[in-house]
Coordinates of C-alpha atoms (C1' of nucleotides) in Angstrom, one line a residue:
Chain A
X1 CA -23.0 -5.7 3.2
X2 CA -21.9 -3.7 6.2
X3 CA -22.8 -4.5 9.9
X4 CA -26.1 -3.5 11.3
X5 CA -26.4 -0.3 13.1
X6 CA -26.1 -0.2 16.6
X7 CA -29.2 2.6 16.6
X8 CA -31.5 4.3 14.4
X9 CA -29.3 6.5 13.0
X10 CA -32.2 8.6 11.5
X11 CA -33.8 8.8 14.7
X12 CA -31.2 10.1 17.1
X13 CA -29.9 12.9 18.7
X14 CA -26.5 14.3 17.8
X15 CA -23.9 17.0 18.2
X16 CA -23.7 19.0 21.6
X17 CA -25.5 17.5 24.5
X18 CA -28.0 19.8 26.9
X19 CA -28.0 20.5 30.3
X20 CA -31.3 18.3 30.4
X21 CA -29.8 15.4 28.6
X22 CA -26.6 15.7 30.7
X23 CA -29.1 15.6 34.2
X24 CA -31.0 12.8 32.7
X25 CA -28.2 10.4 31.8
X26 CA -26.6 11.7 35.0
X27 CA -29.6 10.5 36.9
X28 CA -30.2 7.4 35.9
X29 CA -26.5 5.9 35.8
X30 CA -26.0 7.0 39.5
X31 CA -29.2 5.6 40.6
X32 CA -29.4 2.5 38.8
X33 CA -26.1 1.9 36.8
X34 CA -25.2 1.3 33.2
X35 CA -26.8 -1.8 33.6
X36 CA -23.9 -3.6 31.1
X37 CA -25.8 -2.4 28.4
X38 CA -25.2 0.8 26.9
X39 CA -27.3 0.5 23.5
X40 CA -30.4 -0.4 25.6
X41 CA -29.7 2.7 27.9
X42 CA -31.0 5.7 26.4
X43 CA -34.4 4.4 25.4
X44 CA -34.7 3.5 29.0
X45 CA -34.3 7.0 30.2
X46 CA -36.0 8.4 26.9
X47 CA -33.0 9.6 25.5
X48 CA -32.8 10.3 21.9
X49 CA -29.1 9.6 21.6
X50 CA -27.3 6.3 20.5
X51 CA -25.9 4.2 23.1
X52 CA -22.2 4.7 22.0
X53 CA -22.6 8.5 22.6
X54 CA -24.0 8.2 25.9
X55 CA -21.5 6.6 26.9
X56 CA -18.8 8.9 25.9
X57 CA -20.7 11.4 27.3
X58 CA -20.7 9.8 31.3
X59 CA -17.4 8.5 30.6
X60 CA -15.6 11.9 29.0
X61 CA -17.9 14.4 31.3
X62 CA -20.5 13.3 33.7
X63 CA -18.8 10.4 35.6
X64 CA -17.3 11.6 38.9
X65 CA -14.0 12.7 39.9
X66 CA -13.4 14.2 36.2
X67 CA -10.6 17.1 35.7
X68 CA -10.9 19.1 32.5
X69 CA -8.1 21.2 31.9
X70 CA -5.0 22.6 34.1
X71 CA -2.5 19.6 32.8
X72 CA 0.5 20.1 35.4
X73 CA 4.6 19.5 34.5
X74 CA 3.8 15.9 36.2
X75 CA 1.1 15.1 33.9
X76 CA 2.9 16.8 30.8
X77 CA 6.2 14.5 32.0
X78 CA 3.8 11.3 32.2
X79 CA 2.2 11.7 29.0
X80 CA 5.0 12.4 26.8
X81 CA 7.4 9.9 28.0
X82 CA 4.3 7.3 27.6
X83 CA 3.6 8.6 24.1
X84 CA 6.9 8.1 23.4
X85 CA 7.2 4.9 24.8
X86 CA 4.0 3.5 23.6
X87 CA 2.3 6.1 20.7
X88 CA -1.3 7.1 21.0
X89 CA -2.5 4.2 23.2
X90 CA -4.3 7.2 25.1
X91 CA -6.3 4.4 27.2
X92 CA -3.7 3.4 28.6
X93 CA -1.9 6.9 28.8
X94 CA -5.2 8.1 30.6
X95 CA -5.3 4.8 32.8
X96 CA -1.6 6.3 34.6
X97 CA -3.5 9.8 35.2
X98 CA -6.3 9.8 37.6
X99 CA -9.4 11.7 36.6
X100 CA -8.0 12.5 32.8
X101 CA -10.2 10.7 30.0
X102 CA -8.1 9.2 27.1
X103 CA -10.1 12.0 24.8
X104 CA -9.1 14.7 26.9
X105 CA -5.5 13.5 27.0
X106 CA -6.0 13.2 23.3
X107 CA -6.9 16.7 22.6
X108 CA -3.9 18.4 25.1
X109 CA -1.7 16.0 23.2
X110 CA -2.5 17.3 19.8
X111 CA -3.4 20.6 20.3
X112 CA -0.7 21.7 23.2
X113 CA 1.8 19.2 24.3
X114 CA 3.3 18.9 20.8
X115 CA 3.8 22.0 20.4
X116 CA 5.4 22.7 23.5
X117 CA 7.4 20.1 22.9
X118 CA 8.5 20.6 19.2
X119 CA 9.9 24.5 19.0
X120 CA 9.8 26.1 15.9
X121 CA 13.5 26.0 15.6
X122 CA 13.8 22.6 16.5
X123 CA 10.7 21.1 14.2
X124 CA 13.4 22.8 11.5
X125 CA 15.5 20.7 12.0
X126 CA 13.6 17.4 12.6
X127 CA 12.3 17.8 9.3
X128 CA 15.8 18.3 7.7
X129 CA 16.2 14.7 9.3
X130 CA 12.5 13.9 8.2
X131 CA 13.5 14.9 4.5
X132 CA 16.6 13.6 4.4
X133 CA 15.1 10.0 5.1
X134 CA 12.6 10.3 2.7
X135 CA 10.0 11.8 5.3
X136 CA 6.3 12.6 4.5
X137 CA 7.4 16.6 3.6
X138 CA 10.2 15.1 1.2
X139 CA 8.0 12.6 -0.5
X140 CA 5.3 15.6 -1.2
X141 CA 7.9 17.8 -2.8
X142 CA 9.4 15.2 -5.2
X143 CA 6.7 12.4 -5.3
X144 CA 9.1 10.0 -4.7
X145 CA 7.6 7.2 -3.0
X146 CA 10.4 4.6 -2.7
X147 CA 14.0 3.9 -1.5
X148 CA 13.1 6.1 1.6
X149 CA 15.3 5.2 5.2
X150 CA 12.9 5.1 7.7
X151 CA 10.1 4.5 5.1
X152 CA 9.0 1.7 7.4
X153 CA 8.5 4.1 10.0
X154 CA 5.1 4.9 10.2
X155 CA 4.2 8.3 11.0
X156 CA 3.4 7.5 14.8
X157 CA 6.5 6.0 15.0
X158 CA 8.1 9.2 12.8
X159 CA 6.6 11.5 15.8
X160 CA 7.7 9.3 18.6
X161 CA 11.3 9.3 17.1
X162 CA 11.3 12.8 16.2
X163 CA 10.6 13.4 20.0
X164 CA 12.7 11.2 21.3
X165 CA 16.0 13.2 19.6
X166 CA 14.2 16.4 20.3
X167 CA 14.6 15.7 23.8
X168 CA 18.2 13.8 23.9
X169 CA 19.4 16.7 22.5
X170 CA 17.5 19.1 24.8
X171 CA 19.0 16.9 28.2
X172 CA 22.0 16.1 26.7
X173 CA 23.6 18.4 24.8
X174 CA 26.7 16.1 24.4
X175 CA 24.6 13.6 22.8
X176 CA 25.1 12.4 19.1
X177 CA 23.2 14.7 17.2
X178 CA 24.8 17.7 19.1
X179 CA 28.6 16.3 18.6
X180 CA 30.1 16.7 15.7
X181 CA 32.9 14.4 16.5
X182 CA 30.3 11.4 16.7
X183 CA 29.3 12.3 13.1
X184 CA 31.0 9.6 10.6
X185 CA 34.6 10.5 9.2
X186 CA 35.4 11.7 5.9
X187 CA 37.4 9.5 3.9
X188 CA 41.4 11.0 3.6
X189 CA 40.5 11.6 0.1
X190 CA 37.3 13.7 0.9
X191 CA 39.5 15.2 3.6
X192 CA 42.2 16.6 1.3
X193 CA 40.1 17.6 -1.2
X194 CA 38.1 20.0 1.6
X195 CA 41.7 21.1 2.9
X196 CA 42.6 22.2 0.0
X197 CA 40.0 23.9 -1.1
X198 CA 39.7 25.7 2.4
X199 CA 43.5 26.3 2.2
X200 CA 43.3 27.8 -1.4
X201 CA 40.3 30.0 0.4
X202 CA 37.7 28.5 -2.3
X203 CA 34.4 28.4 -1.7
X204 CA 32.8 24.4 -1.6
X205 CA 30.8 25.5 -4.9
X206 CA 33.7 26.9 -6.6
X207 CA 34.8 23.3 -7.3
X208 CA 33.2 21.3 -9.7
X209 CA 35.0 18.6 -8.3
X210 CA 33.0 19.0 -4.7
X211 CA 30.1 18.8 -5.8
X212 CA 30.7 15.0 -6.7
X213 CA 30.4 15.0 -2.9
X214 CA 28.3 17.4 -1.9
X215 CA 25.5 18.4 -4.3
X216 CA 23.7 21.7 -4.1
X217 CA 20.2 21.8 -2.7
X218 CA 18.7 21.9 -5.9
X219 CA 21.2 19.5 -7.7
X220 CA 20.0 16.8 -4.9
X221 CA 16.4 18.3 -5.9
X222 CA 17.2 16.9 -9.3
X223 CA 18.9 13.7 -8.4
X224 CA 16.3 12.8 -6.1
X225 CA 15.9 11.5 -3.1
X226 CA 18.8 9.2 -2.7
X227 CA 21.7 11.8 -3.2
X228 CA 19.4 14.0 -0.9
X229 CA 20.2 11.7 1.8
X230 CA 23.5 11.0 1.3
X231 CA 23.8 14.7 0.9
X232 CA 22.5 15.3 4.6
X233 CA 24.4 11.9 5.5
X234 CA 27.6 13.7 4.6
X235 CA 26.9 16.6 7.1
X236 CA 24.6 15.4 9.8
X237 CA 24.1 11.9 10.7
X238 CA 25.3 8.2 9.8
X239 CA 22.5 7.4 7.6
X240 CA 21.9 3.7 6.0
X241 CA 22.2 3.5 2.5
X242 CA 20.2 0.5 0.8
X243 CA 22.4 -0.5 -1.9
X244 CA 20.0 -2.3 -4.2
X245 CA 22.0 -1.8 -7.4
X246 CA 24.7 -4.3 -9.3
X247 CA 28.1 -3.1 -10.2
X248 CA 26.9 -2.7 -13.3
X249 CA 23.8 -0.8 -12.5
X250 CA 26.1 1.0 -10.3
X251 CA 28.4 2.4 -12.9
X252 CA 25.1 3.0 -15.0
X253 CA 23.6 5.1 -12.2
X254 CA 26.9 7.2 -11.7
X255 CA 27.1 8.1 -15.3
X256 CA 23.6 9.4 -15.1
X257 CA 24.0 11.4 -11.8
X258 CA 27.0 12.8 -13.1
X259 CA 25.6 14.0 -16.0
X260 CA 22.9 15.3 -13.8
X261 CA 25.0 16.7 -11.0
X262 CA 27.9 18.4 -12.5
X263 CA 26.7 17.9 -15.8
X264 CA 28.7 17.1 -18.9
X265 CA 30.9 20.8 -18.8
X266 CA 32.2 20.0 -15.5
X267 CA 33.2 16.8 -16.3
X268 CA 35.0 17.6 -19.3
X269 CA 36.8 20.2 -17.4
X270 CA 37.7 17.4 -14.6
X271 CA 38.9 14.9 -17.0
X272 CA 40.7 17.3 -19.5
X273 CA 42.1 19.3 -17.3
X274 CA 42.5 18.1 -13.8
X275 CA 42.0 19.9 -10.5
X276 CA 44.8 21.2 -9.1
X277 CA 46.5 19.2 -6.1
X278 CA 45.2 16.0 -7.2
X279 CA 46.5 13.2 -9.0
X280 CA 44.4 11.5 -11.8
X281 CA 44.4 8.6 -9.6
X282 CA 42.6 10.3 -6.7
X283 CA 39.9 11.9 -9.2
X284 CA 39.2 8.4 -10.2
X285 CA 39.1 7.6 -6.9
X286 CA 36.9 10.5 -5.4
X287 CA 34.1 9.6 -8.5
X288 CA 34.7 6.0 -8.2
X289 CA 34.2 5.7 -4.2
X290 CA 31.6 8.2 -4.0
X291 CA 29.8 6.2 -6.7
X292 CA 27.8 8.8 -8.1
X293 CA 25.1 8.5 -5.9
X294 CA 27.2 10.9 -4.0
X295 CA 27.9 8.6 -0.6
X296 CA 30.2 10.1 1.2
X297 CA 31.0 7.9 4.0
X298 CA 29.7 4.8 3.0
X299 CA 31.5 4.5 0.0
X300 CA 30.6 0.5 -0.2
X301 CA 30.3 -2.5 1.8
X302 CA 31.9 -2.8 5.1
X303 CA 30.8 0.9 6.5
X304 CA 27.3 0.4 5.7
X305 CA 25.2 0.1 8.7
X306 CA 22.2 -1.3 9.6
X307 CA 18.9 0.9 9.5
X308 CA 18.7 1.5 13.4
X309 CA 22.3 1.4 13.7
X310 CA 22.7 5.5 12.7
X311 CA 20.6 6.1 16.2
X312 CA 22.5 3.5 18.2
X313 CA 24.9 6.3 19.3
X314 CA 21.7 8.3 20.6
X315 CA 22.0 6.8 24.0
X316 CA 24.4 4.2 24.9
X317 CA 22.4 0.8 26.1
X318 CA 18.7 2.2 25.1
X319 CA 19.3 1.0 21.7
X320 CA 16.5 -1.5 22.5
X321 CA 14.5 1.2 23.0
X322 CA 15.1 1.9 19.3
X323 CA 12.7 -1.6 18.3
X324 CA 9.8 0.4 19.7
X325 CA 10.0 3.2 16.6
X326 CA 9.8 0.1 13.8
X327 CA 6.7 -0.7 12.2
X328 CA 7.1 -3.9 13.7
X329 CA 6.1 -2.5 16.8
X330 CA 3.3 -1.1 15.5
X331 CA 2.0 -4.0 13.3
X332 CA 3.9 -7.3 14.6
X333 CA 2.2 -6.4 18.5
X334 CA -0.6 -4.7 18.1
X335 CA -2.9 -6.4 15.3
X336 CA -5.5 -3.3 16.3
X337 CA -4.9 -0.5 17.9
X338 CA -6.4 -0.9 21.1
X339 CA -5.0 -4.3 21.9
X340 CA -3.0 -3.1 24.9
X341 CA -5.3 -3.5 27.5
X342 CA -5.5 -6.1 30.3
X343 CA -6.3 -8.7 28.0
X344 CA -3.6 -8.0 25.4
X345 CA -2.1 -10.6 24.0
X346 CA 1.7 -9.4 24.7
X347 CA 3.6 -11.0 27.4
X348 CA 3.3 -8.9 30.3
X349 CA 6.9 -9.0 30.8
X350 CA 7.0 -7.4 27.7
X351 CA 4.5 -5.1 28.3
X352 CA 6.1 -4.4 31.4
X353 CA 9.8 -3.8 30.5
X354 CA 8.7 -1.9 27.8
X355 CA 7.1 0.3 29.9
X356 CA 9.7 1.2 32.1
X357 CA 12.3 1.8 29.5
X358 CA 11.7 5.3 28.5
X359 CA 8.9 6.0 31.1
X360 CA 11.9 5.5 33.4
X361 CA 14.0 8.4 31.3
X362 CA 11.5 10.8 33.3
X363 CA 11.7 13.8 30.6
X364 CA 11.5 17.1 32.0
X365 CA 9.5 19.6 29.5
X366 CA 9.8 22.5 31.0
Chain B
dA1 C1' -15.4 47.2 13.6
dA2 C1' -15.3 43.5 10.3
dT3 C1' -13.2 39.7 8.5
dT4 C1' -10.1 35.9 8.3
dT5 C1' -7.3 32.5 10.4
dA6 C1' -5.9 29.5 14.1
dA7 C1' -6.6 27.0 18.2
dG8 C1' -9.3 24.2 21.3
dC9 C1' -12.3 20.7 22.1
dA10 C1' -16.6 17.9 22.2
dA11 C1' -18.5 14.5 19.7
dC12 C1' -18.9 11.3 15.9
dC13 C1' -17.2 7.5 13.0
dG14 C1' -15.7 3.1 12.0
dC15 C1' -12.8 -0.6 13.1
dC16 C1' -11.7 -4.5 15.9
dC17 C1' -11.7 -7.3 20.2
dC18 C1' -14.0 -10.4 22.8
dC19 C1' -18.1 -12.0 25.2
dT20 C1' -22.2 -14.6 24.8
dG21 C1' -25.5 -17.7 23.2
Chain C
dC1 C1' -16.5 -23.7 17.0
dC2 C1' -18.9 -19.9 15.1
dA3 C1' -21.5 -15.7 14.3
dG4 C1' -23.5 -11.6 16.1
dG5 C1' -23.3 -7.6 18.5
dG6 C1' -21.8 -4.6 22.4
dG7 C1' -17.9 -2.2 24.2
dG8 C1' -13.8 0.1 23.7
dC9 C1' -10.6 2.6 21.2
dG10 C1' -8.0 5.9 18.1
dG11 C1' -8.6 9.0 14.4
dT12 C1' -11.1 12.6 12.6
dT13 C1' -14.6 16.1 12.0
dG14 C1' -16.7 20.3 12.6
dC15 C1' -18.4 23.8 15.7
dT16 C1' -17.0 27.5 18.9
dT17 C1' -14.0 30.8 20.6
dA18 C1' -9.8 33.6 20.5
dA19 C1' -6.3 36.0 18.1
dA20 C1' -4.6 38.4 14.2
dT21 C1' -5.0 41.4 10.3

DNA sequence: AATTTAAGCAACCGCCCCCTG
DNA sequence: CCAGGGGGCGGTTGCTTAAAT
């Protein structure tokens, strides 16, 4: 049992409104009002249209002092650093620009803004970052589901973060994702085995060794998702790895990647013959620390880092900021979605400091 | 010139808050 | 205190127009 109606559905009006309609509705509401009562409205003027539209329809068009179109750098600035801050509360978005409608705002946002925001060189390399944590695009082209980083990211939050590095790195281009010397260290081991296969002027793939540590696209294809993070781990950001897996299941898992990865010829060769410039000991070592599921920098334990701690380098003090992205954010403090208004249940301190944070950053789009 | 594809946008849908009786 | 229903909201649809082929 659904709720009732709010109109006669089969005897109403929809799709594009006339110029009549628009006068009529126009008419009445600045003559007498909405009266508090929008459902009772149209049959009063003899409007064929359900309450809920008309009221769109003054609100979105025919209520005064309306701008449609001609968003300025001021208005672009405002809405994206409020997006960001907050997600799609366009209410509120449209409450800090006089004359836009939240629908309006809406539509620049999605059809526009995002665009102007996000070049096509840049979405590139979001997505890499999208993939690599086990982003939508990722989980579409391998069906994985689980074990993802920012899986409890939802997409909202996904966009908001995905806009909030595009534009660190567009203002600062010192900033972590543009420094390579912020990116995490290789272990010596991992170090040596790069100089010497740079020194012996071998290419990465020439080694079967290597690609213990750095698995080809379609090897981390094949190994799924979690080598395909560690994979972009190893040459882009700190990522967290969720180590879910017993010693035992640990060893398991490495036997099976390596089988996978470099596949049982390789690993003869390794074992049986050696690579040149290492010990025994140290091939042991590499396979042992990178554990098979090819972590380069985490190889256990102490350098693991918390999910949120990978961005933390993003802007020094803003990691706070960082909460906002979490689902927690989006679940914990907003049971619906329109729950920010003036009779929200969040502290307005919070409301408040929240606010400022990022609206405070003042992004310049141009 | 005709057709297809993409972009823009108005309007609808359905959920949820909260006021009222 | 509770249920019903109106208002408000974000997400989505689908129509129109513009651009590309």
């Amino acid at each position: 049992m659904g709720r009732a109606p709010c109109c006669d559905k089969a005897n109403v009006k929809k799709g594009p409104w006339s110029p009549e309609e628009d006068a009529k509705l126009k008419a009445y509401i600045e003559e007498n009002g909405t009266g508090n009562n929008w459902i009772a409205l149209p049959q009063k003027i003899g409007l064929k249209r359900c309450g809920k539209s008309c009221r769109l329809r003054w609100l979105n068009y025919l209520r005064p002092n309306i701008k449609h179109g001609g968003f300025t750098e001021e208005e672009d600035n405002i809405i994206c650093s409020l997006y960001i801050s907050i997600g799609s509360r366009w209410s509120i978005i449209a409450a800090q620009l006089p004359g836009r409608t939240d629908n309006d705002i809406k539509n620049y946002w999605n059809t526009r803004l995002k665009k102007k925001l996000l070049g096509k060189r840049k979405q590139t390399q979001m997505n890499r970052l999208l993939l690599a944590s086990g982003g939508q695009d990722f989980k579409e082209s391998n069906g994985l589901e689980e074990n993802s980083l920012l899986q409890n990211l939802s997409n909202s939050a996904l966009e908001r973060l995905q806009l909030h590095m595009q534009l660190q790195t567009l203002q600062n281009p010192l900033s972590f994702y543009n420094n390579p010397s912020l990116w995490p260290k290789l272990t010596p081991l991992q170090q040596k085995l790069i100089q010497t296969l740079q020194a012996n002027g071998l290419n990465e793939n020439q080694s079967p060794l290597y690609a213990l540590i750095n698995p080809s696209e379609n090897q981390a294809h094949e190994l799924g998702q979690k080598v395909r993070i560690n994979e972009f781990a190893s040459t882009n950001f700190k990522v967290n790895e969720v180590e879910k897996s017993t010693p035992i299941d640990e060893f398991n898992n490495q036997k099976n990647v390596l089988n996978t990865n470099v596949g049982q010829e390789n690993m003869r060769e390794i074992q049986t013959q050696g690579v040149q410039g290492f010990t025994q000991l140290e091939i042991d070592d590499l396979i042992l620390n990178n554990k098979g599921s090819i972590v380069l920098n985490m190889p256990s334990g102490n350098q693991q880092i918390s999910e949120f701690d990978c961005f933390k380098e993003i802007d020094d003090g803003s990691r706070e900021n960082l909460a906002w992205w979490s689902n927690d954010f989006d679940t914990n403090t907003t049971s619906s979605s329109n729950s920010w208004g003036s009779s929200s249940n969040i502290p307005q301190s919070t409301y408040e400091g929240m606010y400022h944070q990022d609206y405070a950053l003042g992004y310049n789009l141009q």
